[in-house]
JSON list of C-alpha atoms in Angstrom, two decimals:
[
{"chain": "A", "resi": 274, "resn": "MET", "atom": "CA", "xyz": [14.39, -8.64, -9.73]},
{"chain": "A", "resi": 275, "resn": "ARG", "atom": "CA", "xyz": [11.22, -8.01, -8.25]},
{"chain": "A", "resi": 276, "resn": "ARG", "atom": "CA", "xyz": [10.00, -6.35, -11.49]},
{"chain": "A", "resi": 277, "resn": "SER", "atom": "CA", "xyz": [10.30, -9.10, -13.42]},
{"chain": "A", "resi": 278, "resn": "ARG", "atom": "CA", "xyz": [8.10, -11.41, -10.87]},
{"chain": "A", "resi": 279, "resn": "LEU", "atom": "CA", "xyz": [5.19, -9.56, -11.55]},
{"chain": "A", "resi": 280, "resn": "ASN", "atom": "CA", "xyz": [5.92, -9.29, -15.18]},
{"chain": "A", "resi": 281, "resn": "CYS", "atom": "CA", "xyz": [5.75, -12.95, -14.98]},
{"chain": "A", "resi": 282, "resn": "LEU", "atom": "CA", "xyz": [2.64, -12.37, -12.87]},
{"chain": "A", "resi": 283, "resn": "LEU", "atom": "CA", "xyz": [1.16, -10.44, -15.47]},
{"chain": "A", "resi": 284, "resn": "ALA", "atom": "CA", "xyz": [2.01, -12.80, -18.30]},
{"chain": "A", "resi": 285, "resn": "ALA", "atom": "CA", "xyz": [-0.02, -15.43, -16.26]},
{"chain": "A", "resi": 286, "resn": "VAL", "atom": "CA", "xyz": [-2.86, -13.01, -16.14]},
{"chain": "A", "resi": 287, "resn": "ALA", "atom": "CA", "xyz": [-3.26, -13.40, -20.20]},
{"chain": "A", "resi": 288, "resn": "LEU", "atom": "CA", "xyz": [-2.44, -16.77, -20.47]},
{"chain": "A", "resi": 289, "resn": "ALA", "atom": "CA", "xyz": [-5.13, -17.65, -17.91]},
{"chain": "A", "resi": 290, "resn": "ALA", "atom": "CA", "xyz": [-7.49, -16.18, -21.06]},
{"chain": "A", "resi": 291, "resn": "THR", "atom": "CA", "xyz": [-7.58, -19.74, -22.27]},
{"chain": "A", "resi": 292, "resn": "PHE", "atom": "CA", "xyz": [-9.22, -20.69, -19.70]},
{"chain": "A", "resi": 293, "resn": "ALA", "atom": "CA", "xyz": [-12.69, -19.64, -21.19]},
{"chain": "A", "resi": 294, "resn": "ALA", "atom": "CA", "xyz": [-12.56, -23.37, -23.30]},
{"chain": "A", "resi": 295, "resn": "ILE", "atom": "CA", "xyz": [-13.50, -25.12, -20.43]},
{"chain": "A", "resi": 296, "resn": "PRO", "atom": "CA", "xyz": [-16.26, -27.54, -20.40]},
{"chain": "A", "resi": 297, "resn": "LEU", "atom": "CA", "xyz": [-19.34, -26.54, -18.77]},
{"chain": "A", "resi": 298, "resn": "GLN", "atom": "CA", "xyz": [-18.96, -29.08, -15.49]},
{"chain": "A", "resi": 299, "resn": "ALA", "atom": "CA", "xyz": [-15.73, -27.59, -14.84]},
{"chain": "A", "resi": 300, "resn": "GLN", "atom": "CA", "xyz": [-16.70, -24.32, -14.84]},
{"chain": "A", "resi": 301, "resn": "GLN", "atom": "CA", "xyz": [-19.51, -24.97, -12.37]},
{"chain": "A", "resi": 302, "resn": "ASP", "atom": "CA", "xyz": [-16.96, -27.03, -10.23]},
{"chain": "A", "resi": 303, "resn": "ALA", "atom": "CA", "xyz": [-14.76, -24.24, -9.65]},
{"chain": "A", "resi": 304, "resn": "PRO", "atom": "CA", "xyz": [-16.44, -21.82, -6.82]},
{"chain": "A", "resi": 305, "resn": "HIS", "atom": "CA", "xyz": [-15.44, -25.71, -4.65]},
{"chain": "A", "resi": 306, "resn": "ARG", "atom": "CA", "xyz": [-12.55, -25.32, -5.96]},
{"chain": "A", "resi": 307, "resn": "ARG", "atom": "CA", "xyz": [-11.68, -22.07, -5.09]},
{"chain": "A", "resi": 308, "resn": "SER", "atom": "CA", "xyz": [-12.95, -22.34, -1.64]},
{"chain": "A", "resi": 309, "resn": "HIS", "atom": "CA", "xyz": [-10.75, -25.02, -0.74]},
{"chain": "A", "resi": 310, "resn": "ALA", "atom": "CA", "xyz": [-7.63, -23.29, -2.60]},
{"chain": "A", "resi": 311, "resn": "HIS", "atom": "CA", "xyz": [-4.34, -22.62, -1.07]},
{"chain": "A", "resi": 312, "resn": "TRP", "atom": "CA", "xyz": [-4.32, -18.18, -0.25]},
{"chain": "A", "resi": 313, "resn": "HIS", "atom": "CA", "xyz": [-0.38, -17.10, -0.49]},
{"chain": "A", "resi": 314, "resn": "SER", "atom": "CA", "xyz": [-1.96, -13.69, 0.97]},
{"chain": "A", "resi": 315, "resn": "LYS", "atom": "CA", "xyz": [-2.42, -13.37, 4.48]},
{"chain": "A", "resi": 316, "resn": "PRO", "atom": "CA", "xyz": [-6.07, -12.83, 5.60]},
{"chain": "A", "resi": 317, "resn": "GLY", "atom": "CA", "xyz": [-5.49, -9.26, 6.90]},
{"chain": "A", "resi": 318, "resn": "ALA", "atom": "CA", "xyz": [-3.92, -8.71, 3.40]},
{"chain": "A", "resi": 319, "resn": "VAL", "atom": "CA", "xyz": [-7.45, -9.96, 1.74]},
{"chain": "A", "resi": 320, "resn": "MET", "atom": "CA", "xyz": [-8.94, -8.21, 4.31]},
{"chain": "A", "resi": 321, "resn": "ALA", "atom": "CA", "xyz": [-7.17, -5.01, 2.60]},
{"chain": "A", "resi": 322, "resn": "LEU", "atom": "CA", "xyz": [-8.15, -5.61, -0.49]},
{"chain": "A", "resi": 323, "resn": "ARG", "atom": "CA", "xyz": [-12.36, -5.95, 0.54]},
{"chain": "A", "resi": 324, "resn": "LEU", "atom": "CA", "xyz": [-11.90, -2.77, 2.36]},
{"chain": "A", "resi": 325, "resn": "LEU", "atom": "CA", "xyz": [-9.91, -0.85, -0.18]},
{"chain": "A", "resi": 326, "resn": "ARG", "atom": "CA", "xyz": [-12.29, -1.92, -4.01]},
{"chain": "A", "resi": 327, "resn": "GLU", "atom": "CA", "xyz": [-15.39, -0.93, -1.49]},
{"chain": "A", "resi": 328, "resn": "GLY", "atom": "CA", "xyz": [-13.77, 2.44, -0.79]},
{"chain": "A", "resi": 329, "resn": "GLY", "atom": "CA", "xyz": [-14.50, 5.33, 2.01]},
{"chain": "A", "resi": 330, "resn": "ASN", "atom": "CA", "xyz": [-10.87, 4.66, 2.90]},
{"chain": "A", "resi": 331, "resn": "VAL", "atom": "CA", "xyz": [-7.58, 6.65, 3.64]},
{"chain": "A", "resi": 332, "resn": "LEU", "atom": "CA", "xyz": [-5.00, 4.66, 2.39]},
{"chain": "A", "resi": 333, "resn": "VAL", "atom": "CA", "xyz": [-1.55, 5.88, 4.28]},
{"chain": "A", "resi": 334, "resn": "VAL", "atom": "CA", "xyz": [1.89, 5.15, 2.98]},
{"chain": "A", "resi": 335, "resn": "ARG", "atom": "CA", "xyz": [4.93, 5.04, 3.97]},
{"chain": "A", "resi": 336, "resn": "HIS", "atom": "CA", "xyz": [7.76, 6.25, 1.60]},
{"chain": "A", "resi": 337, "resn": "ALA", "atom": "CA", "xyz": [9.17, 3.44, -0.07]},
{"chain": "A", "resi": 338, "resn": "LYS", "atom": "CA", "xyz": [12.50, 1.37, 0.79]},
{"chain": "A", "resi": 339, "resn": "THR", "atom": "CA", "xyz": [15.80, 4.44, 0.56]},
{"chain": "A", "resi": 340, "resn": "ASP", "atom": "CA", "xyz": [19.51, 3.89, 1.28]},
{"chain": "A", "resi": 341, "resn": "MET", "atom": "CA", "xyz": [19.29, 3.91, 5.32]},
{"chain": "A", "resi": 342, "resn": "LEU", "atom": "CA", "xyz": [23.32, 5.05, 4.94]},
{"chain": "A", "resi": 343, "resn": "ALA", "atom": "CA", "xyz": [21.98, 8.45, 3.75]},
{"chain": "A", "resi": 344, "resn": "LYS", "atom": "CA", "xyz": [20.88, 11.65, 5.82]},
{"chain": "A", "resi": 345, "resn": "ASP", "atom": "CA", "xyz": [18.69, 14.45, 4.96]},
{"chain": "A", "resi": 346, "resn": "ALA", "atom": "CA", "xyz": [21.11, 18.10, 5.01]},
{"chain": "A", "resi": 347, "resn": "ARG", "atom": "CA", "xyz": [19.48, 20.54, 6.81]},
{"chain": "A", "resi": 348, "resn": "GLY", "atom": "CA", "xyz": [16.74, 21.74, 4.43]},
{"chain": "A", "resi": 349, "resn": "GLY", "atom": "CA", "xyz": [16.39, 23.35, 1.42]},
{"chain": "A", "resi": 350, "resn": "ASP", "atom": "CA", "xyz": [14.08, 22.49, -1.55]},
{"chain": "A", "resi": 351, "resn": "PHE", "atom": "CA", "xyz": [12.32, 19.95, -1.82]},
{"chain": "A", "resi": 352, "resn": "ALA", "atom": "CA", "xyz": [11.82, 19.88, -5.45]},
{"chain": "A", "resi": 353, "resn": "ASP", "atom": "CA", "xyz": [16.26, 19.72, -5.48]},
{"chain": "A", "resi": 354, "resn": "CYS", "atom": "CA", "xyz": [16.13, 16.43, -4.38]},
{"chain": "A", "resi": 355, "resn": "SER", "atom": "CA", "xyz": [20.34, 16.34, -4.04]},
{"chain": "A", "resi": 356, "resn": "TRP", "atom": "CA", "xyz": [20.45, 16.57, -0.07]},
{"chain": "A", "resi": 357, "resn": "GLN", "atom": "CA", "xyz": [17.71, 14.72, 0.76]},
{"chain": "A", "resi": 358, "resn": "ARG", "atom": "CA", "xyz": [17.92, 10.58, 1.29]},
{"chain": "A", "resi": 359, "resn": "ASN", "atom": "CA", "xyz": [15.81, 9.65, -0.98]},
{"chain": "A", "resi": 360, "resn": "LEU", "atom": "CA", "xyz": [14.34, 6.25, -2.95]},
{"chain": "A", "resi": 361, "resn": "SER", "atom": "CA", "xyz": [17.34, 2.99, -3.54]},
{"chain": "A", "resi": 362, "resn": "PRO", "atom": "CA", "xyz": [16.47, 1.34, -6.72]},
{"chain": "A", "resi": 363, "resn": "MET", "atom": "CA", "xyz": [14.56, -1.33, -5.06]},
{"chain": "A", "resi": 364, "resn": "GLY", "atom": "CA", "xyz": [12.27, 1.24, -3.61]},
{"chain": "A", "resi": 365, "resn": "ARG", "atom": "CA", "xyz": [11.49, 3.11, -7.06]},
{"chain": "A", "resi": 366, "resn": "GLU", "atom": "CA", "xyz": [10.91, -0.63, -8.36]},
{"chain": "A", "resi": 367, "resn": "ALA", "atom": "CA", "xyz": [8.37, -1.77, -5.32]},
{"chain": "A", "resi": 368, "resn": "SER", "atom": "CA", "xyz": [6.74, 1.55, -5.92]},
{"chain": "A", "resi": 369, "resn": "ARG", "atom": "CA", "xyz": [6.09, 0.57, -9.63]},
{"chain": "A", "resi": 370, "resn": "GLU", "atom": "CA", "xyz": [4.63, -2.77, -8.75]},
{"chain": "A", "resi": 371, "resn": "MET", "atom": "CA", "xyz": [2.31, -1.56, -6.03]},
{"chain": "A", "resi": 372, "resn": "GLY", "atom": "CA", "xyz": [0.85, 1.29, -8.89]},
{"chain": "A", "resi": 373, "resn": "ASP", "atom": "CA", "xyz": [0.82, -2.19, -11.04]},
{"chain": "A", "resi": 374, "resn": "ALA", "atom": "CA", "xyz": [-1.15, -3.83, -8.24]},
{"chain": "A", "resi": 375, "resn": "VAL", "atom": "CA", "xyz": [-3.78, -1.18, -7.44]},
{"chain": "A", "resi": 376, "resn": "ARG", "atom": "CA", "xyz": [-4.82, -0.95, -11.29]},
{"chain": "A", "resi": 377, "resn": "LEU", "atom": "CA", "xyz": [-4.62, -4.88, -11.74]},
{"chain": "A", "resi": 378, "resn": "LEU", "atom": "CA", "xyz": [-6.48, -5.29, -8.34]},
{"chain": "A", "resi": 379, "resn": "GLY", "atom": "CA", "xyz": [-9.52, -3.18, -9.64]},
{"chain": "A", "resi": 380, "resn": "ILE", "atom": "CA", "xyz": [-9.14, -0.53, -6.58]},
{"chain": "A", "resi": 381, "resn": "PRO", "atom": "CA", "xyz": [-10.09, 3.07, -7.08]},
{"chain": "A", "resi": 382, "resn": "VAL", "atom": "CA", "xyz": [-7.91, 5.81, -6.20]},
{"chain": "A", "resi": 383, "resn": "ALA", "atom": "CA", "xyz": [-8.69, 9.48, -6.02]},
{"chain": "A", "resi": 384, "resn": "ASP", "atom": "CA", "xyz": [-6.97, 12.01, -4.39]},
{"chain": "A", "resi": 385, "resn": "VAL", "atom": "CA", "xyz": [-3.11, 11.56, -4.10]},
{"chain": "A", "resi": 386, "resn": "TRP", "atom": "CA", "xyz": [-1.52, 13.60, -0.90]},
{"chain": "A", "resi": 387, "resn": "SER", "atom": "CA", "xyz": [2.25, 13.40, -0.27]},
{"chain": "A", "resi": 388, "resn": "SER", "atom": "CA", "xyz": [4.56, 14.80, 2.11]},
{"chain": "A", "resi": 389, "resn": "PRO", "atom": "CA", "xyz": [7.09, 17.46, -0.36]},
{"chain": "A", "resi": 390, "resn": "TYR", "atom": "CA", "xyz": [9.87, 15.19, 0.54]},
{"chain": "A", "resi": 391, "resn": "CYS", "atom": "CA", "xyz": [11.21, 13.43, -2.95]},
{"chain": "A", "resi": 392, "resn": "ARG", "atom": "CA", "xyz": [11.20, 10.05, -1.69]},
{"chain": "A", "resi": 393, "resn": "CYS", "atom": "CA", "xyz": [7.46, 10.73, -0.66]},
{"chain": "A", "resi": 394, "resn": "MET", "atom": "CA", "xyz": [6.29, 12.28, -4.27]},
{"chain": "A", "resi": 395, "resn": "ASP", "atom": "CA", "xyz": [8.88, 9.68, -6.43]},
{"chain": "A", "resi": 396, "resn": "THR", "atom": "CA", "xyz": [6.70, 7.34, -4.24]},
{"chain": "A", "resi": 397, "resn": "ALA", "atom": "CA", "xyz": [3.56, 8.10, -5.51]},
{"chain": "A", "resi": 398, "resn": "ARG", "atom": "CA", "xyz": [4.55, 9.19, -9.19]},
{"chain": "A", "resi": 399, "resn": "LEU", "atom": "CA", "xyz": [5.80, 6.01, -9.68]},
{"chain": "A", "resi": 400, "resn": "ALA", "atom": "CA", "xyz": [2.62, 3.55, -7.94]},
{"chain": "A", "resi": 401, "resn": "PHE", "atom": "CA", "xyz": [-0.63, 6.10, -9.45]},
{"chain": "A", "resi": 402, "resn": "GLY", "atom": "CA", "xyz": [0.96, 8.54, -11.83]},
{"chain": "A", "resi": 403, "resn": "ARG", "atom": "CA", "xyz": [0.23, 11.71, -10.08]},
{"chain": "A", "resi": 404, "resn": "ALA", "atom": "CA", "xyz": [0.96, 13.60, -6.35]},
{"chain": "A", "resi": 405, "resn": "ASP", "atom": "CA", "xyz": [-0.09, 16.95, -4.48]},
{"chain": "A", "resi": 406, "resn": "ALA", "atom": "CA", "xyz": [2.66, 17.88, -2.43]},
{"chain": "A", "resi": 407, "resn": "VAL", "atom": "CA", "xyz": [1.05, 18.49, 1.30]},
{"chain": "A", "resi": 408, "resn": "ALA", "atom": "CA", "xyz": [3.62, 21.11, 2.93]},
{"chain": "A", "resi": 409, "resn": "ALA", "atom": "CA", "xyz": [2.53, 19.96, 6.10]},
{"chain": "A", "resi": 410, "resn": "LEU", "atom": "CA", "xyz": [3.30, 16.71, 6.40]},
{"chain": "A", "resi": 411, "resn": "ALA", "atom": "CA", "xyz": [7.04, 17.02, 5.83]},
{"chain": "A", "resi": 412, "resn": "PRO", "atom": "CA", "xyz": [8.49, 16.83, 9.38]},
{"chain": "A", "resi": 413, "resn": "SER", "atom": "CA", "xyz": [9.43, 19.42, 10.99]},
{"chain": "A", "resi": 414, "resn": "ALA", "atom": "CA", "xyz": [13.61, 19.81, 12.03]},
{"chain": "A", "resi": 415, "resn": "ALA", "atom": "CA", "xyz": [12.70, 21.81, 15.37]},
{"chain": "A", "resi": 416, "resn": "PRO", "atom": "CA", "xyz": [13.83, 19.22, 18.83]},
{"chain": "A", "resi": 417, "resn": "GLY", "atom": "CA", "xyz": [10.37, 17.42, 20.14]},
{"chain": "A", "resi": 418, "resn": "GLN", "atom": "CA", "xyz": [7.90, 19.04, 17.47]},
{"chain": "A", "resi": 419, "resn": "ALA", "atom": "CA", "xyz": [8.50, 16.55, 14.41]},
{"chain": "A", "resi": 420, "resn": "MET", "atom": "CA", "xyz": [6.57, 14.27, 15.25]},
{"chain": "A", "resi": 421, "resn": "ARG", "atom": "CA", "xyz": [2.98, 16.14, 16.82]},
{"chain": "A", "resi": 422, "resn": "GLU", "atom": "CA", "xyz": [3.24, 18.72, 13.80]},
{"chain": "A", "resi": 423, "resn": "ALA", "atom": "CA", "xyz": [2.91, 15.82, 11.42]},
{"chain": "A", "resi": 424, "resn": "GLY", "atom": "CA", "xyz": [0.83, 13.68, 13.41]},
{"chain": "A", "resi": 425, "resn": "ALA", "atom": "CA", "xyz": [-1.49, 16.67, 13.52]},
{"chain": "A", "resi": 426, "resn": "ALA", "atom": "CA", "xyz": [-1.04, 17.00, 9.56]},
{"chain": "A", "resi": 427, "resn": "LEU", "atom": "CA", "xyz": [-2.20, 13.60, 8.65]},
{"chain": "A", "resi": 428, "resn": "SER", "atom": "CA", "xyz": [-4.78, 13.60, 11.22]},
{"chain": "A", "resi": 429, "resn": "ALA", "atom": "CA", "xyz": [-6.49, 16.53, 9.35]},
{"chain": "A", "resi": 430, "resn": "ILE", "atom": "CA", "xyz": [-6.41, 14.76, 6.41]},
{"chain": "A", "resi": 431, "resn": "LEU", "atom": "CA", "xyz": [-7.90, 11.72, 8.17]},
{"chain": "A", "resi": 432, "resn": "ALA", "atom": "CA", "xyz": [-10.94, 13.70, 9.32]},
{"chain": "A", "resi": 433, "resn": "GLN", "atom": "CA", "xyz": [-11.87, 14.09, 6.13]},
{"chain": "A", "resi": 434, "resn": "GLY", "atom": "CA", "xyz": [-11.84, 11.00, 5.28]},
{"chain": "A", "resi": 435, "resn": "ALA", "atom": "CA", "xyz": [-12.81, 9.77, 1.63]},
{"chain": "A", "resi": 436, "resn": "PRO", "atom": "CA", "xyz": [-15.40, 10.02, -0.72]},
{"chain": "A", "resi": 437, "resn": "ARG", "atom": "CA", "xyz": [-17.87, 6.81, -1.04]},
{"chain": "A", "resi": 438, "resn": "GLY", "atom": "CA", "xyz": [-16.60, 4.46, -3.21]},
{"chain": "A", "resi": 439, "resn": "THR", "atom": "CA", "xyz": [-12.98, 5.79, -3.72]},
{"chain": "A", "resi": 440, "resn": "ASN", "atom": "CA", "xyz": [-9.67, 6.05, -1.89]},
{"chain": "A", "resi": 441, "resn": "VAL", "atom": "CA", "xyz": [-7.72, 8.85, -0.67]},
{"chain": "A", "resi": 442, "resn": "VAL", "atom": "CA", "xyz": [-3.73, 7.97, -1.12]},
{"chain": "A", "resi": 443, "resn": "VAL", "atom": "CA", "xyz": [-1.48, 10.04, 1.57]},
{"chain": "A", "resi": 444, "resn": "VAL", "atom": "CA", "xyz": [2.27, 9.14, 1.00]},
{"chain": "A", "resi": 445, "resn": "ALA", "atom": "CA", "xyz": [4.24, 10.30, 4.09]},
{"chain": "A", "resi": 446, "resn": "HIS", "atom": "CA", "xyz": [6.52, 9.38, 6.54]},
{"chain": "A", "resi": 447, "resn": "ILE", "atom": "CA", "xyz": [7.22, 7.51, 9.88]},
{"chain": "A", "resi": 448, "resn": "PHE", "atom": "CA", "xyz": [6.44, 10.68, 11.91]},
{"chain": "A", "resi": 449, "resn": "ASN", "atom": "CA", "xyz": [3.18, 11.74, 10.30]},
{"chain": "A", "resi": 450, "resn": "ALA", "atom": "CA", "xyz": [2.17, 7.61, 10.65]},
{"chain": "A", "resi": 451, "resn": "GLU", "atom": "CA", "xyz": [3.22, 6.94, 14.46]},
{"chain": "A", "resi": 452, "resn": "GLY", "atom": "CA", "xyz": [1.60, 10.48, 15.66]},
{"chain": "A", "resi": 453, "resn": "ALA", "atom": "CA", "xyz": [-1.54, 9.90, 14.40]},
{"chain": "A", "resi": 454, "resn": "LEU", "atom": "CA", "xyz": [-2.24, 6.44, 14.20]},
{"chain": "A", "resi": 455, "resn": "GLY", "atom": "CA", "xyz": [0.00, 5.81, 16.75]},
{"chain": "A", "resi": 456, "resn": "GLU", "atom": "CA", "xyz": [1.52, 2.84, 14.86]},
{"chain": "A", "resi": 457, "resn": "ILE", "atom": "CA", "xyz": [5.30, 2.44, 12.79]},
{"chain": "A", "resi": 458, "resn": "PRO", "atom": "CA", "xyz": [5.28, 1.07, 9.98]},
{"chain": "A", "resi": 459, "resn": "GLU", "atom": "CA", "xyz": [8.17, -0.64, 7.94]},
{"chain": "A", "resi": 460, "resn": "GLU", "atom": "CA", "xyz": [9.21, 1.26, 4.29]},
{"chain": "A", "resi": 461, "resn": "GLY", "atom": "CA", "xyz": [6.56, 0.77, 1.87]},
{"chain": "A", "resi": 462, "resn": "GLU", "atom": "CA", "xyz": [3.81, -0.12, 4.02]},
{"chain": "A", "resi": 463, "resn": "ALA", "atom": "CA", "xyz": [0.08, 0.61, 3.59]},
{"chain": "A", "resi": 464, "resn": "PHE", "atom": "CA", "xyz": [-2.37, 1.49, 6.91]},
{"chain": "A", "resi": 465, "resn": "VAL", "atom": "CA", "xyz": [-6.13, 1.18, 5.01]},
{"chain": "A", "resi": 466, "resn": "VAL", "atom": "CA", "xyz": [-7.36, 4.06, 7.61]},
{"chain": "A", "resi": 467, "resn": "ARG", "atom": "CA", "xyz": [-11.74, 4.65, 8.27]},
{"chain": "A", "resi": 468, "resn": "PRO", "atom": "CA", "xyz": [-13.75, 5.49, 10.57]},
{"chain": "A", "resi": 469, "resn": "ASP", "atom": "CA", "xyz": [-14.82, 3.14, 13.20]},
{"chain": "A", "resi": 470, "resn": "ALA", "atom": "CA", "xyz": [-18.08, 3.20, 14.77]},
{"chain": "A", "resi": 471, "resn": "ALA", "atom": "CA", "xyz": [-17.75, 6.71, 16.92]},
{"chain": "A", "resi": 472, "resn": "GLY", "atom": "CA", "xyz": [-16.47, 8.43, 13.57]},
{"chain": "A", "resi": 473, "resn": "VAL", "atom": "CA", "xyz": [-12.90, 7.79, 14.89]},
{"chain": "A", "resi": 474, "resn": "PRO", "atom": "CA", "xyz": [-10.43, 7.26, 11.96]},
{"chain": "A", "resi": 475, "resn": "ARG", "atom": "CA", "xyz": [-8.47, 4.09, 12.91]},
{"chain": "A", "resi": 476, "resn": "ILE", "atom": "CA", "xyz": [-6.32, 1.16, 11.25]},
{"chain": "A", "resi": 477, "resn": "ALA", "atom": "CA", "xyz": [-8.61, -1.44, 9.50]},
{"chain": "A", "resi": 478, "resn": "ALA", "atom": "CA", "xyz": [-5.81, -3.36, 7.45]},
{"chain": "A", "resi": 479, "resn": "ARG", "atom": "CA", "xyz": [-2.11, -2.91, 6.96]},
{"chain": "A", "resi": 480, "resn": "LEU", "atom": "CA", "xyz": [-0.40, -4.32, 4.24]},
{"chain": "A", "resi": 481, "resn": "THR", "atom": "CA", "xyz": [3.45, -4.57, 3.17]},
{"chain": "A", "resi": 482, "resn": "MET", "atom": "CA", "xyz": [5.39, -3.77, -0.78]},
{"chain": "A", "resi": 483, "resn": "THR", "atom": "CA", "xyz": [5.57, -7.60, -0.68]},
{"chain": "A", "resi": 484, "resn": "GLN", "atom": "CA", "xyz": [2.04, -8.38, -0.25]},
{"chain": "A", "resi": 485, "resn": "TRP", "atom": "CA", "xyz": [0.50, -6.69, -3.26]},
{"chain": "A", "resi": 486, "resn": "GLY", "atom": "CA", "xyz": [2.16, -9.26, -5.84]},
{"chain": "A", "resi": 487, "resn": "ASP", "atom": "CA", "xyz": [0.67, -12.50, -3.35]},
{"chain": "A", "resi": 488, "resn": "LEU", "atom": "CA", "xyz": [-3.11, -10.47, -3.70]},
{"chain": "A", "resi": 489, "resn": "VAL", "atom": "CA", "xyz": [-2.49, -10.40, -7.67]},
{"chain": "A", "resi": 490, "resn": "ARG", "atom": "CA", "xyz": [-1.50, -13.85, -8.10]},
{"chain": "A", "resi": 491, "resn": "ASP", "atom": "CA", "xyz": [-4.25, -14.90, -5.69]},
{"chain": "A", "resi": 492, "resn": "LEU", "atom": "CA", "xyz": [-6.68, -13.31, -7.71]},
{"chain": "A", "resi": 493, "resn": "GLN", "atom": "CA", "xyz": [-4.85, -12.84, -11.56]},
{"chain": "A", "resi": 494, "resn": "VAL", "atom": "CA", "xyz": [-3.26, -16.36, -11.32]},
{"chain": "A", "resi": 495, "resn": "PHE", "atom": "CA", "xyz": [-5.35, -18.52, -9.46]},
{"chain": "A", "resi": 496, "resn": "GLY", "atom": "CA", "xyz": [-9.16, -17.21, -10.07]},
{"chain": "A", "resi": 497, "resn": "LEU", "atom": "CA", "xyz": [-9.60, -16.83, -6.11]},
{"chain": "A", "resi": 498, "resn": "ASP", "atom": "CA", "xyz": [-11.97, -14.52, -4.59]},
{"chain": "A", "resi": 499, "resn": "PRO", "atom": "CA", "xyz": [-12.03, -12.57, -1.57]},
{"chain": "A", "resi": 500, "resn": "VAL", "atom": "CA", "xyz": [-15.30, -13.03, -0.99]},
{"chain": "A", "resi": 501, "resn": "ASP", "atom": "CA", "xyz": [-14.63, -16.63, -0.16]},
{"chain": "A", "resi": 502, "resn": "ASP", "atom": "CA", "xyz": [-11.57, -16.23, 1.81]},
{"chain": "A", "resi": 503, "resn": "HIS", "atom": "CA", "xyz": [-12.94, -17.25, 5.35]},
{"chain": "A", "resi": 504, "resn": "ARG", "atom": "CA", "xyz": [-10.06, -17.60, 7.16]},
{"chain": "A", "resi": 505, "resn": "GLY", "atom": "CA", "xyz": [-10.02, -14.67, 9.39]},
{"chain": "A", "resi": 506, "resn": "SER", "atom": "CA", "xyz": [-8.97, -11.01, 9.60]},
{"chain": "A", "resi": 507, "resn": "GLY", "atom": "CA", "xyz": [-6.04, -10.38, 12.04]},
{"chain": "A", "resi": 508, "resn": "HIS", "atom": "CA", "xyz": [-4.26, -7.46, 11.54]},
{"chain": "A", "resi": 509, "resn": "ASP", "atom": "CA", "xyz": [-1.65, -9.94, 10.02]},
{"chain": "A", "resi": 510, "resn": "GLY", "atom": "CA", "xyz": [-1.31, -7.86, 6.43]},
{"chain": "A", "resi": 511, "resn": "GLY", "atom": "CA", "xyz": [1.59, -6.28, 7.78]},
{"chain": "A", "resi": 512, "resn": "ALA", "atom": "CA", "xyz": [4.41, -6.52, 9.91]},
{"chain": "A", "resi": 513, "resn": "SER", "atom": "CA", "xyz": [4.00, -4.99, 13.46]},
{"chain": "A", "resi": 514, "resn": "GLY", "atom": "CA", "xyz": [6.75, -1.86, 12.72]},
{"chain": "A", "resi": 515, "resn": "HIS", "atom": "CA", "xyz": [9.44, -3.32, 14.93]},
{"chain": "A", "resi": 516, "resn": "GLY", "atom": "CA", "xyz": [12.96, -2.00, 13.54]},
{"chain": "A", "resi": 517, "resn": "ALA", "atom": "CA", "xyz": [11.47, 0.05, 11.34]},
{"chain": "A", "resi": 518, "resn": "HIS", "atom": "CA", "xyz": [13.53, 3.25, 11.25]},
{"chain": "A", "resi": 519, "resn": "GLY", "atom": "CA", "xyz": [14.16, 7.11, 9.54]},
{"chain": "A", "resi": 520, "resn": "ARG", "atom": "CA", "xyz": [11.48, 9.15, 8.51]}
]
């Protein structure tokens, strides 16, 4: 159903090309209409898009939705998905939708790093077509060490930052995000991380999986421009993190 929804949006994008024949006066009036148009995307999501288009961010993504009734066994070869909690069909479709949205919205992406767990690698590959595994991003099974070690691994990547004009993607787990950034993401939620005035990596904006489609609709179908969005920019691009479980 998610996939068909985005396909409908893509069809609407193609239909919008017919507007090229609009009379000159209507084209001149368009900026005024857009400034008063109704945004479906939340202000925080639009801010996230502006930052991602600008570049210089690390996009930290928790893997997409999984079968939460499944559990990881006691380790093994990460290339063998049979012992792991894997993406659900909904999670696989949502990953593809995120990748489609990133391309439609003109978001530049450089490196794509991922935990070696299948649910992370699959999220990255389905969305971005590629992923380089970083073993240190896999949470440790040792009691009391998982969050500390996973957070340190993500912090090391965040400290490197991203090149100007593009973004680095990291697909990982709840332990990585909580350990490095002190926030608990939902499955599929993305944090836009960039240095603050003191050079410390901070969450500047956030996006849930469902909000990518809203951005595509607002920009590609209704022709809205993020520059024209003056509603404010609270961190409402994503969820508060309450109720997130698993890793």
